[in-house]
Short mmCIF file of C-alpha atoms in Angstrom, two decimals:
data_model
loop_
_atom_site.label_atom_id
_atom_site.label_comp_id
_atom_site.label_asym_id
_atom_site.label_seq_id
_atom_site.Cartn_x
_atom_site.Cartn_y
_atom_site.Cartn_z
CA MET A 855 71.35 95.24 136.81
CA GLU A 856 74.69 96.47 137.94
CA ARG A 857 76.93 95.68 134.80
CA THR A 858 73.89 97.32 132.64
CA PHE A 859 74.41 100.37 134.64
CA LYS A 860 77.96 100.37 134.36
CA HIS A 861 77.89 99.61 130.79
CA ARG A 862 75.67 102.92 129.96
CA VAL A 863 77.96 104.78 132.13
CA ARG A 864 81.09 103.92 129.95
CA ASP A 865 79.06 104.26 126.67
CA TYR A 866 77.93 107.69 127.66
CA LEU A 867 81.72 108.78 129.14
CA LEU A 868 82.71 107.76 125.53
CA ARG A 869 80.27 109.52 123.71
CA LYS A 870 81.01 112.63 125.44
CA ALA A 871 84.59 112.27 125.15
CA ASN A 872 84.04 111.25 121.26
CA ASP A 873 81.45 114.78 121.02
CA ARG A 874 84.71 116.60 122.60
CA ARG A 875 87.17 115.62 120.01
CA VAL A 876 84.63 116.32 117.08
CA LEU A 877 83.97 119.84 118.54
CA ASN A 878 87.83 120.62 119.00
CA LEU A 879 88.33 119.41 115.48
CA THR A 880 85.25 121.73 114.04
CA ARG A 881 86.36 124.50 115.94
CA GLU A 882 89.85 124.09 114.56
CA ILE A 883 88.25 123.52 111.26
CA ARG A 884 86.24 127.44 111.60
CA ARG A 885 90.10 129.08 112.23
CA ASN A 886 91.89 127.79 110.02
CA SER A 887 88.69 128.60 106.64
CA GLU A 888 88.01 131.88 105.42
CA VAL A 889 84.81 131.18 102.76
CA ASN A 890 85.65 132.10 98.75
CA ALA A 891 82.80 134.49 97.64
CA GLY A 892 83.24 133.15 94.56
CA GLN A 893 82.67 129.64 95.26
CA ARG A 894 79.03 128.27 95.17
CA PRO A 895 77.85 126.55 98.51
CA VAL A 896 77.60 122.62 98.64
CA VAL A 897 74.77 121.32 100.55
CA PHE A 898 75.30 117.89 103.20
CA PHE A 899 72.44 115.84 104.17
CA ASN A 900 72.30 112.40 105.89
CA ALA A 901 68.86 112.34 108.15
CA SER A 902 68.79 108.09 107.98
CA THR A 903 72.87 107.16 109.18
CA ARG A 904 72.38 107.44 113.02
CA LEU A 905 70.57 107.96 115.81
CA GLY A 906 72.85 108.99 119.12
CA GLY A 907 76.32 108.43 118.53
CA ILE A 908 78.69 108.53 115.23
CA SER A 909 78.00 106.20 112.31
CA LEU A 910 80.55 105.68 109.35
CA ASN A 911 78.54 107.65 106.98
CA ALA A 912 77.96 110.60 109.40
CA GLY A 913 81.56 110.59 109.90
CA PHE A 914 82.45 110.27 105.99
CA ALA A 915 80.22 113.36 105.57
CA SER A 916 81.38 115.35 108.23
CA LEU A 917 85.43 115.20 107.15
CA ALA A 918 83.95 115.70 103.65
CA ALA A 919 82.54 119.12 104.51
CA MET A 920 85.48 120.00 106.77
CA ARG A 921 87.69 119.59 103.41
CA LEU A 922 86.07 121.65 101.48
CA GLN A 923 85.69 124.44 104.21
CA LEU A 924 89.69 124.45 104.40
CA ASP A 925 89.75 125.50 100.78
CA GLY A 926 87.24 128.10 101.19
CA ILE A 927 84.49 126.24 99.87
CA PRO A 928 80.84 127.51 101.66
CA VAL A 929 79.25 124.50 103.25
CA TYR A 930 75.78 124.22 104.46
CA PHE A 931 74.31 121.24 106.49
CA PHE A 932 70.67 120.28 106.27
CA GLY A 933 69.01 118.97 109.67
CA CYS A 934 66.47 117.35 111.12
CA ARG A 935 65.11 118.94 114.31
CA ALA A 936 62.15 116.74 114.30
CA GLY A 937 61.26 117.27 110.82
CA LEU A 938 60.30 113.80 110.34
CA HIS A 939 56.80 112.31 111.69
CA ARG A 940 58.42 109.20 111.95
CA CYS A 941 61.86 107.97 110.74
CA THR A 942 63.53 104.90 109.40
CA LEU A 943 65.67 104.12 112.57
CA GLY A 944 62.86 105.24 115.26
CA VAL A 945 60.35 102.45 113.81
CA MET A 946 59.40 99.41 115.44
CA MET A 947 59.70 96.61 113.63
CA SER A 948 55.65 95.71 113.71
CA GLY A 949 54.54 99.06 112.69
CA ALA A 950 53.20 100.12 115.59
CA GLU A 951 52.65 103.76 116.44
CA ASN A 952 55.85 105.52 118.10
CA ASP A 953 58.00 108.56 118.28
CA PRO A 954 61.21 109.07 116.91
CA PRO A 955 63.94 109.42 119.22
CA CYS A 956 64.55 113.39 117.81
CA ARG A 957 66.62 114.51 121.56
CA THR A 958 69.33 112.32 121.24
CA CYS A 959 69.42 112.66 117.53
CA ILE A 960 69.62 116.51 117.49
CA LYS A 961 71.99 116.53 120.18
CA GLN A 962 74.38 114.49 118.05
CA ALA A 963 73.25 116.53 114.91
CA GLU A 964 74.56 119.54 116.52
CA VAL A 965 77.89 118.01 117.30
CA LEU A 966 78.36 116.84 113.70
CA TYR A 967 77.42 120.01 112.14
CA SER A 968 79.04 122.32 114.31
CA SER A 969 81.57 123.12 111.39
CA ALA A 970 79.27 124.86 109.39
CA PRO A 971 75.89 126.84 109.28
CA THR A 972 73.01 124.40 109.20
CA GLN A 973 69.30 124.81 108.06
CA TRP A 974 67.32 123.09 110.48
CA PHE A 975 63.61 121.57 109.04
CA ASP A 976 60.88 120.94 111.34
CA TYR A 977 57.58 118.88 110.89
CA ARG A 978 54.33 120.31 109.37
CA GLU A 979 51.82 117.97 108.40
CA ASP A 980 50.31 119.16 105.41
CA PRO A 981 46.55 119.31 105.57
CA GLU A 982 45.57 118.76 101.63
CA LEU A 983 47.83 115.79 101.29
CA ALA A 984 46.33 113.85 104.49
CA VAL A 985 42.68 114.17 103.12
CA GLU A 986 44.16 112.39 99.85
CA LEU A 987 46.15 109.86 101.77
CA LYS A 988 43.27 108.94 104.41
CA ASP A 989 41.64 106.64 102.74
CA LEU A 990 44.40 104.87 100.30
CA SER A 991 45.28 101.40 100.84
CA VAL A 992 49.16 100.48 100.40
CA PRO A 993 49.07 99.74 97.34
CA GLU A 994 47.56 102.86 96.38
CA MET A 995 49.93 104.72 98.33
CA GLU A 996 52.94 102.98 96.30
CA SER A 997 52.35 104.37 93.34
CA PHE A 998 50.97 107.89 94.95
CA HIS A 999 51.54 111.03 93.37
CA PHE A 1000 51.11 114.63 95.07
CA ARG A 1001 51.42 117.76 93.43
CA ASN A 1002 54.02 116.14 90.51
CA ILE A 1003 56.20 114.27 93.26
CA PRO A 1004 56.16 110.55 93.17
CA LEU A 1005 56.15 110.53 96.68
CA GLY A 1006 54.92 106.63 96.85
CA THR A 1007 57.72 105.88 95.02
CA LEU A 1008 60.35 107.75 96.94
CA THR A 1009 59.25 106.53 100.18
CA LEU A 1010 58.94 102.37 99.20
CA PRO A 1011 62.29 101.28 99.75
CA SER A 1012 62.32 102.73 103.34
CA MET A 1013 58.85 101.26 103.87
CA ARG A 1014 60.49 97.78 103.03
CA TRP A 1015 63.39 98.46 104.72
CA SER A 1016 62.31 99.52 108.22
CA LEU A 1017 59.53 96.32 107.87
CA ARG A 1018 62.03 94.05 106.61
CA ILE A 1019 59.72 92.91 104.07
CA HIS A 1020 59.21 93.80 100.25
CA HIS A 1021 55.08 92.75 100.15
CA LEU A 1022 53.75 95.20 102.15
CA GLN A 1023 50.41 94.34 104.40
CA ASP A 1024 47.56 96.05 103.44
CA ASN A 1025 46.39 96.87 107.10
CA GLU A 1026 46.34 100.01 109.72
CA PRO A 1027 49.73 99.90 111.13
CA THR A 1028 51.56 99.72 107.74
CA ARG A 1029 48.90 102.29 106.50
CA SER A 1030 49.85 104.96 109.21
CA LEU A 1031 53.33 104.34 108.81
CA TYR A 1032 53.19 104.47 105.43
CA ARG A 1033 51.36 107.71 105.38
CA SER A 1034 53.84 109.33 108.18
CA PHE A 1035 56.77 109.05 105.71
CA ILE A 1036 54.92 110.17 102.66
CA GLN A 1037 53.90 113.61 104.65
CA SER A 1038 57.51 113.79 106.04
CA ALA A 1039 58.86 113.26 102.70
CA TYR A 1040 56.42 115.95 100.96
CA GLY A 1041 57.80 118.30 104.20
CA VAL A 1042 61.61 117.42 102.85
CA VAL A 1043 61.15 118.15 99.59
CA ASN A 1044 59.38 121.48 100.25
CA HIS A 1045 62.23 122.23 102.75
CA PHE A 1046 65.31 121.52 100.85
CA ASP A 1047 63.67 123.05 97.66
CA ARG A 1048 63.53 126.28 99.76
CA LEU A 1049 67.30 126.24 100.76
CA LEU A 1050 68.52 125.45 97.17
CA VAL A 1051 66.49 128.36 95.93
CA ASP A 1052 68.34 130.59 98.82
CA ILE A 1053 71.71 129.51 98.55
CA ASP A 1054 71.90 128.29 94.93
CA PRO A 1055 74.36 125.38 95.58
CA GLN A 1056 77.00 123.86 93.15
CA CYS A 1057 75.88 120.30 94.51
CA VAL A 1058 74.18 118.41 96.93
CA VAL A 1059 75.57 115.38 99.18
CA VAL A 1060 73.12 112.97 100.62
CA PHE A 1061 73.65 109.07 102.69
CA ASN A 1062 72.62 106.89 99.89
CA GLY A 1063 69.90 108.49 97.99
CA ILE A 1064 67.62 105.55 98.90
CA ALA A 1065 66.28 106.19 102.45
CA TYR A 1066 63.23 108.34 102.22
CA PRO A 1067 64.62 111.24 103.36
CA GLU A 1068 67.49 112.13 101.04
CA ALA A 1069 65.92 110.70 98.14
CA ALA A 1070 63.07 113.21 99.06
CA ALA A 1071 65.92 115.91 98.94
CA ARG A 1072 67.98 114.22 95.93
CA TRP A 1073 64.94 114.05 94.06
CA ALA A 1074 64.08 117.73 94.62
CA ALA A 1075 67.98 118.68 93.70
CA LEU A 1076 67.89 116.57 90.72
CA GLN A 1077 64.36 118.80 89.71
CA ARG A 1078 66.37 122.08 89.76
CA GLY A 1079 69.37 120.14 87.78
CA ILE A 1080 71.73 120.44 90.94
CA ARG A 1081 74.18 117.48 90.76
CA VAL A 1082 73.99 114.99 93.61
CA VAL A 1083 76.57 113.05 94.91
CA THR A 1084 75.84 109.99 97.15
CA HIS A 1085 77.66 107.91 99.60
CA GLU A 1086 77.80 104.70 101.25
CA VAL A 1087 80.08 102.31 103.41
CA ALA A 1088 82.47 100.51 101.06
CA HIS A 1089 84.20 96.91 100.65
CA GLN A 1090 87.03 97.51 103.64
CA PRO A 1091 86.91 98.26 107.21
CA VAL A 1092 86.39 101.78 107.65
CA THR A 1093 86.07 103.16 104.11
CA ALA A 1094 83.90 105.06 102.05
CA PHE A 1095 82.06 104.82 98.26
CA PHE A 1096 81.16 108.19 96.80
CA THR A 1097 79.80 108.73 93.29
CA ASP A 1098 77.72 110.77 90.97
CA GLY A 1099 74.98 107.96 90.61
CA HIS A 1100 72.90 105.91 93.03
CA VAL A 1101 75.72 104.73 95.16
CA THR A 1102 74.13 101.46 96.21
CA ALA A 1103 73.89 100.42 92.27
CA TYR A 1104 77.64 101.12 92.91
CA PRO A 1105 78.57 102.44 89.33
CA VAL A 1106 82.33 101.85 88.18
CA ASP A 1107 84.01 103.12 85.40
CA ILE A 1108 86.59 100.43 84.75
CA PRO A 1109 89.47 101.56 81.65
CA GLU A 1110 88.99 99.16 79.17
CA ASP A 1111 92.82 98.76 78.90
CA PHE A 1112 93.25 98.01 82.72
CA GLU A 1113 94.87 94.87 83.28
CA LEU A 1114 96.47 93.77 86.86
CA ASN A 1115 99.84 93.61 87.25
CA VAL A 1116 101.69 90.79 89.15
CA GLU A 1117 101.72 92.34 92.48
CA GLN A 1118 97.78 93.22 92.07
CA ASN A 1119 97.16 89.95 90.95
CA ALA A 1120 98.78 88.88 94.10
CA ARG A 1121 96.94 91.17 96.34
CA LEU A 1122 93.39 89.50 95.13
CA ASP A 1123 94.75 86.87 95.52
CA ASP A 1124 95.40 86.91 99.56
CA TYR A 1125 92.02 88.59 99.93
CA LEU A 1126 90.24 86.08 98.40
CA ALA A 1127 92.20 83.29 100.11
CA ASP A 1128 90.92 84.76 103.19
CA ARG A 1129 87.42 85.68 102.05
CA PHE A 1130 86.87 81.81 101.44
CA LYS A 1131 87.48 81.57 104.92
CA GLY A 1132 84.80 83.51 106.09
CA ASN A 1133 87.63 86.24 107.19
CA PHE A 1134 85.71 89.29 106.32
CA THR A 1135 83.24 91.80 107.89
CA MET A 1136 80.21 94.43 105.50
CA ALA A 1137 79.73 97.74 107.57
CA GLY A 1138 81.06 96.69 110.47
CA PHE A 1139 79.54 93.09 110.71
CA GLN A 1140 80.87 89.94 110.61
CA PHE A 1141 78.35 87.45 108.96
CA TRP A 1142 80.13 84.33 109.43
CA PRO A 1143 81.02 83.49 113.20
CA GLU A 1144 82.21 80.43 111.81
CA MET A 1145 82.49 78.65 108.67
CA LYS A 1146 82.06 74.61 108.51
CA ASP A 1147 83.04 72.34 106.08
CA LEU A 1148 80.46 69.80 103.96
CA ASP A 1149 79.76 67.15 106.35
CA ASP A 1150 79.83 63.25 105.31
CA SER A 1151 76.15 63.19 104.89
CA LEU A 1152 75.87 66.04 102.47
CA LEU A 1153 78.87 64.91 100.64
CA ALA A 1154 77.38 61.54 99.91
CA LYS A 1155 74.13 63.17 98.71
CA ILE A 1156 75.96 65.29 96.46
CA ALA A 1157 77.84 62.11 94.68
CA SER A 1158 74.50 60.45 94.62
CA PHE A 1159 73.35 62.80 91.83
CA LYS A 1160 74.65 63.74 88.48
CA GLN A 1161 75.27 67.47 89.18
CA LEU A 1162 75.50 70.23 91.71
CA VAL A 1163 73.86 73.49 91.51
CA PRO A 1164 73.68 75.58 94.65
CA ILE A 1165 71.30 78.77 94.41
CA PHE A 1166 71.84 81.56 96.50
CA THR A 1167 69.62 84.05 98.03
CA ASN A 1168 69.29 87.45 99.41
CA VAL A 1169 67.90 89.88 101.86
CA ILE A 1170 64.47 90.52 100.45
CA PHE A 1171 64.00 94.30 102.08
CA ASP A 1172 68.13 95.40 101.22
CA THR A 1173 68.22 98.46 99.60
CA SER A 1174 70.17 96.92 96.81
CA GLN A 1175 66.87 95.05 95.82
CA VAL A 1176 65.78 98.59 94.06
CA HIS A 1177 68.38 98.33 91.39
CA ALA A 1178 68.08 94.05 91.28
CA ASN A 1179 64.64 93.45 90.06
CA VAL A 1180 65.05 93.97 86.50
CA LEU A 1181 64.51 90.59 84.87
CA PHE A 1182 61.85 89.22 87.89
CA ALA A 1183 59.05 91.63 89.99
CA HIS A 1184 61.16 90.36 93.27
CA MET A 1185 63.29 87.53 94.69
CA PHE A 1186 60.89 85.79 95.63
CA ALA A 1187 59.62 85.69 91.62
CA TRP A 1188 63.05 84.50 91.01
CA LEU A 1189 62.72 81.72 93.34
CA ASP A 1190 59.33 80.15 92.34
CA GLN A 1191 60.98 80.26 88.81
CA LEU A 1192 64.04 77.80 90.10
CA LEU A 1193 61.59 76.02 91.95
CA GLU A 1194 59.46 74.73 88.04
CA ILE A 1195 63.32 73.70 87.03
CA ILE A 1196 64.26 72.17 90.19
CA ARG A 1197 61.01 69.89 89.55
CA ALA A 1198 61.69 69.33 86.16
CA HIS A 1199 65.53 68.16 86.90
CA PRO A 1200 65.63 65.66 89.49
CA GLU A 1201 68.68 64.36 88.12
CA THR A 1202 70.43 67.41 89.64
CA LEU A 1203 70.90 68.10 93.44
CA PHE A 1204 70.00 72.08 94.09
CA VAL A 1205 71.15 73.45 97.31
CA VAL A 1206 69.29 76.59 98.49
CA ARG A 1207 71.24 78.59 100.51
CA ALA A 1208 69.43 81.41 102.85
CA HIS A 1209 71.61 84.62 103.31
CA PRO A 1210 73.07 84.90 106.71
CA ASP A 1211 71.79 88.52 107.02
CA GLU A 1212 67.86 87.29 107.22
CA LEU A 1213 68.39 86.05 111.00
CA ARG A 1214 71.24 88.36 111.73
CA PRO A 1215 71.98 87.47 115.58
CA ASN A 1216 71.49 90.13 118.42
CA SER A 1217 70.00 92.67 116.21
CA ARG A 1218 66.79 93.40 115.29
CA LYS A 1219 67.51 93.81 111.54
CA GLN A 1220 65.94 90.61 110.73
CA ALA A 1221 63.49 89.65 107.55
CA GLU A 1222 60.04 89.35 108.39
CA GLU A 1223 59.63 88.22 105.00
CA LYS A 1224 62.17 85.27 104.87
CA VAL A 1225 63.43 82.55 102.48
CA ASP A 1226 62.70 79.81 104.94
CA ASP A 1227 58.72 80.73 104.80
CA TRP A 1228 58.72 80.27 101.07
CA VAL A 1229 60.91 77.02 101.59
CA ALA A 1230 58.00 76.35 104.16
CA SER A 1231 55.10 77.00 102.09
CA ASN A 1232 56.20 75.21 99.07
CA GLY A 1233 57.56 71.56 100.51
CA VAL A 1234 60.83 72.55 98.93
CA ALA A 1235 63.01 70.65 101.73
CA ALA A 1236 60.95 67.72 101.25
CA LEU A 1237 61.74 67.22 97.28
CA PRO A 1238 64.32 64.34 96.93
CA ASN A 1239 66.48 66.78 95.06
CA VAL A 1240 66.91 69.78 97.24
CA VAL A 1241 69.27 70.36 100.18
CA TYR A 1242 68.30 73.92 102.30
CA ILE A 1243 70.94 75.54 104.19
CA PRO A 1244 69.17 77.64 106.71
CA PRO A 1245 70.79 81.20 107.52
CA LEU A 1246 72.25 80.67 110.66
CA GLU A 1247 73.37 77.39 109.52
CA TYR A 1248 77.50 78.56 108.69
CA VAL A 1249 78.35 75.89 106.12
CA SER A 1250 80.59 77.17 103.77
CA SER A 1251 79.06 78.69 100.39
CA TYR A 1252 82.59 78.21 98.88
CA ALA A 1253 82.90 74.04 99.21
CA LEU A 1254 79.44 74.25 97.43
CA ILE A 1255 80.65 76.48 94.76
CA ARG A 1256 83.88 73.91 94.00
CA ARG A 1257 81.61 71.33 93.16
CA ALA A 1258 79.09 73.37 91.31
CA LYS A 1259 78.21 72.59 87.68
CA PHE A 1260 77.05 76.25 87.91
CA VAL A 1261 76.05 78.69 90.65
CA ALA A 1262 72.50 80.26 90.51
CA VAL A 1263 72.26 83.91 92.21
CA TYR A 1264 69.96 86.69 92.56
CA ASN A 1265 72.08 89.55 93.00
CA SER A 1266 74.79 88.26 95.76
CA THR A 1267 78.28 89.23 96.04
CA ILE A 1268 79.20 85.65 96.17
CA GLY A 1269 78.16 85.52 92.39
CA LEU A 1270 81.27 87.82 91.59
CA GLU A 1271 83.39 85.34 93.75
CA SER A 1272 81.96 82.13 92.17
CA VAL A 1273 83.28 83.45 89.08
CA LEU A 1274 86.51 84.37 90.46
CA MET A 1275 86.53 80.82 91.42
CA GLY A 1276 86.17 79.63 88.15
CA LYS A 1277 82.58 78.55 87.52
CA PRO A 1278 79.82 79.76 85.61
CA VAL A 1279 77.01 81.78 87.41
CA LEU A 1280 73.57 82.73 86.03
CA SER A 1281 72.45 85.62 87.47
CA GLY A 1282 68.26 86.36 88.34
CA GLY A 1283 68.87 90.10 89.12
CA LYS A 1284 70.63 92.67 88.32
CA ALA A 1285 74.17 93.26 90.66
CA ARG A 1286 76.85 95.53 90.92
CA TYR A 1287 79.37 93.15 88.57
CA THR A 1288 76.71 92.71 85.81
CA GLN A 1289 77.59 96.09 84.96
CA VAL A 1290 80.72 94.72 83.52
CA GLN A 1291 80.03 91.19 81.54
CA CYS A 1292 81.26 88.32 83.99
CA VAL A 1293 77.99 86.38 84.46
CA PHE A 1294 75.14 85.03 82.26
CA LEU A 1295 72.14 87.78 82.79
CA PRO A 1296 69.83 87.02 80.48
CA ASP A 1297 67.51 89.75 79.44
CA SER A 1298 63.77 88.30 80.49
CA ALA A 1299 62.34 85.78 82.85
CA GLU A 1300 61.68 83.80 79.81
CA GLU A 1301 65.19 84.11 78.78
CA HIS A 1302 66.67 83.28 82.44
CA TYR A 1303 64.14 79.84 82.29
CA ARG A 1304 65.66 78.98 78.80
CA LYS A 1305 69.29 79.39 79.86
CA ALA A 1306 68.74 77.87 83.02
CA VAL A 1307 67.75 74.78 81.18
CA GLU A 1308 70.54 75.12 78.89
CA LEU A 1309 73.19 75.02 81.61
CA LEU A 1310 71.64 72.04 83.17
CA GLU A 1311 71.44 69.88 80.10
CA VAL A 1312 74.80 70.59 78.12
CA GLU A 1313 77.61 68.20 78.92
CA ASP A 1314 80.42 71.21 79.39
CA ILE A 1315 79.63 74.86 80.12
CA ASP A 1316 81.80 77.35 78.14
CA ILE A 1317 82.62 80.06 80.12
CA PRO A 1318 83.26 83.17 77.64
CA GLU A 1319 87.19 84.22 78.05
CA ASP A 1320 86.61 87.64 79.26
CA PHE A 1321 84.31 86.24 82.15
CA ILE A 1322 87.29 85.53 84.92
CA ARG A 1323 89.09 88.83 83.22
CA ASN A 1324 86.29 91.14 84.04
CA ALA A 1325 85.25 89.68 87.76
CA ARG A 1326 89.05 90.26 88.55
CA ARG A 1327 89.37 93.64 87.43
CA PHE A 1328 85.52 94.89 89.06
CA GLN A 1329 86.82 92.81 92.07
CA TYR A 1330 90.30 95.16 92.42
CA TYR A 1331 88.73 98.16 91.74
CA GLN A 1332 85.53 97.26 94.41
CA LEU A 1333 88.18 96.68 97.11
CA TRP A 1334 91.14 99.18 96.37
CA ARG A 1335 90.06 101.67 94.23
CA THR A 1336 86.36 102.93 94.77
CA PRO A 1337 86.98 102.31 98.85
CA LEU A 1338 88.10 105.73 100.16
CA PRO A 1339 89.42 104.57 103.43
CA PHE A 1340 88.85 107.07 106.78
CA ASP A 1341 90.83 104.90 109.25
CA GLY A 1342 92.84 107.82 109.83
CA PHE A 1343 90.52 109.61 111.19
CA MET A 1344 87.94 107.00 112.65
CA GLU A 1345 87.99 103.69 114.32
CA PRO A 1346 85.18 100.90 114.94
CA HIS A 1347 83.04 101.74 117.57
CA SER A 1348 81.84 98.29 120.07
CA THR A 1349 78.56 99.20 118.31
CA ARG A 1350 78.14 97.82 114.59
CA GLY A 1351 78.25 100.73 112.25
CA TYR A 1352 79.55 103.28 114.38
CA VAL A 1353 83.15 105.16 114.99
CA HIS A 1354 85.05 106.98 117.34
CA PHE A 1355 86.95 110.07 115.93
CA LYS A 1356 90.61 110.22 116.39
CA ASP A 1357 92.65 112.85 117.78
CA VAL A 1358 93.05 114.33 114.66
CA SER A 1359 94.02 117.94 113.41
CA ALA A 1360 92.83 120.55 110.57
CA GLU A 1361 95.77 119.83 108.85
CA ASP A 1362 95.60 116.23 109.06
CA VAL A 1363 92.49 116.87 107.27
CA ARG A 1364 93.59 119.03 104.96
CA GLN A 1365 96.75 116.71 103.74
CA SER A 1366 94.34 113.60 103.76
CA PRO A 1367 94.71 111.90 100.34
CA THR A 1368 91.06 110.61 100.64
CA LEU A 1369 89.48 113.70 101.28
CA GLN A 1370 91.64 115.27 98.54
CA VAL A 1371 90.10 112.93 96.44
CA ILE A 1372 86.21 113.22 97.97
CA ARG A 1373 87.32 117.33 97.38
CA ASP A 1374 88.14 117.30 93.95
CA GLY A 1375 85.25 114.73 93.04
CA ILE A 1376 82.48 117.00 94.27
CA ILE A 1377 83.79 120.49 93.20
CA ASP A 1378 85.92 119.27 89.89
CA GLY A 1379 83.71 116.24 88.94
CA SER A 1380 86.55 114.13 88.81
CA GLU A 1381 86.64 110.00 89.70
CA PHE A 1382 86.29 109.18 93.30
CA LEU A 1383 89.07 106.72 92.78
CA TYR A 1384 91.67 106.31 95.56
CA PRO A 1385 95.30 106.79 93.94
CA GLU A 1386 97.53 103.80 93.38
#
């Protein structure tokens, strides 16, 4: 108990010191800013990135806003003041009724938004909408429209993310949560639309555009023809990705004539060498606390089959799945097809590797709909030509890839890395890297089945010569051109995904190459690429 109390006191003091640094910086920004009346405003909105404390994405948005202000560009924040009946970060995993922790969140927002005017919104239930929602089932809410607003679609990814599941259960706790999300999203659309009418912004900047409050604001802006920029955590520590598109789809425009030079190739090779040892983090989290090589029994089993095909799964509730489900309705439909293929090819050993994030240790972000369950319900582990590796078994995926005939993925990053290791990849879903030709991505589920059988039965697989070239070009852009570094302003907090602000000045904000790129991207429409 004493250690817990001391820990809380320490965290409180650190948070207060962090807030003081932000407030000092915002005061300096205001002193050094003079609004240019000829510039239309820019609106920033992120209600789904933090509660107490400052998250990476909250820091990205606040610093970007400060940079615009130093150029005289009017900035407005759209702030939630208990405006969501239930929010994604305040939902219990069970879906049970609970109020969002608004007081802590609002106090932190007041610090982060202190550099510019804030339009706050509150929660008001719409009685007519409440009547329409009252008797709807969960499937009916998934496609629900109200006054031509696709509220069911706008909130569905947040339902899946909040409950860590793809197939929502049609029970009262889930229906209650869905009604709350839809009512809240409707309120965001109305409040945000009024702000758009009042100030006529040139651009809106939101966190990821998938979480339902930001998705609702993005939808309202696009209906009025207003440009929307989204941002998310990028592929290097303390870096951001900004884009005009859906940031979780990671749209990247790589010039066709771009080729890696000697130094760039060496830089990429050094990174991959570390990556293949498990030395990496994503959004402040290290998935691999250790990475074990294949043991003797698995090596012997691999040797007893004609060929090996690793199958790498994803986390079913992840926001990337919004973009991935183009061939199949969802990842488990893809696995069901692969199971047919597994049973028809006893000469091949298939290793099903569950994503480590399914059961993230010491976190509430654990899947409620798991590959573990699919394996158990289908008797997959009992098949003689299957080895199942559960999420918390840290066997090296790269050791499997090196021995593979080809690799099957849904939309995991491991697919790109497999290509970089010289292996052919069959993808069951749309991934960030499938925007360049580097894997086999069939046009339909039927074509996917035929391609899988072809790859299994052909003696040697011919990999198109552009696959590895394109994979290296994409990975280089993903690692060093699209990630915009903020490590000059922020450093990681002990809580994953949160940060401490450094003691920086308004001049540091003005001179930052990262913030100049973001300023030019938002105002001039230039690419959000870090200069070489």
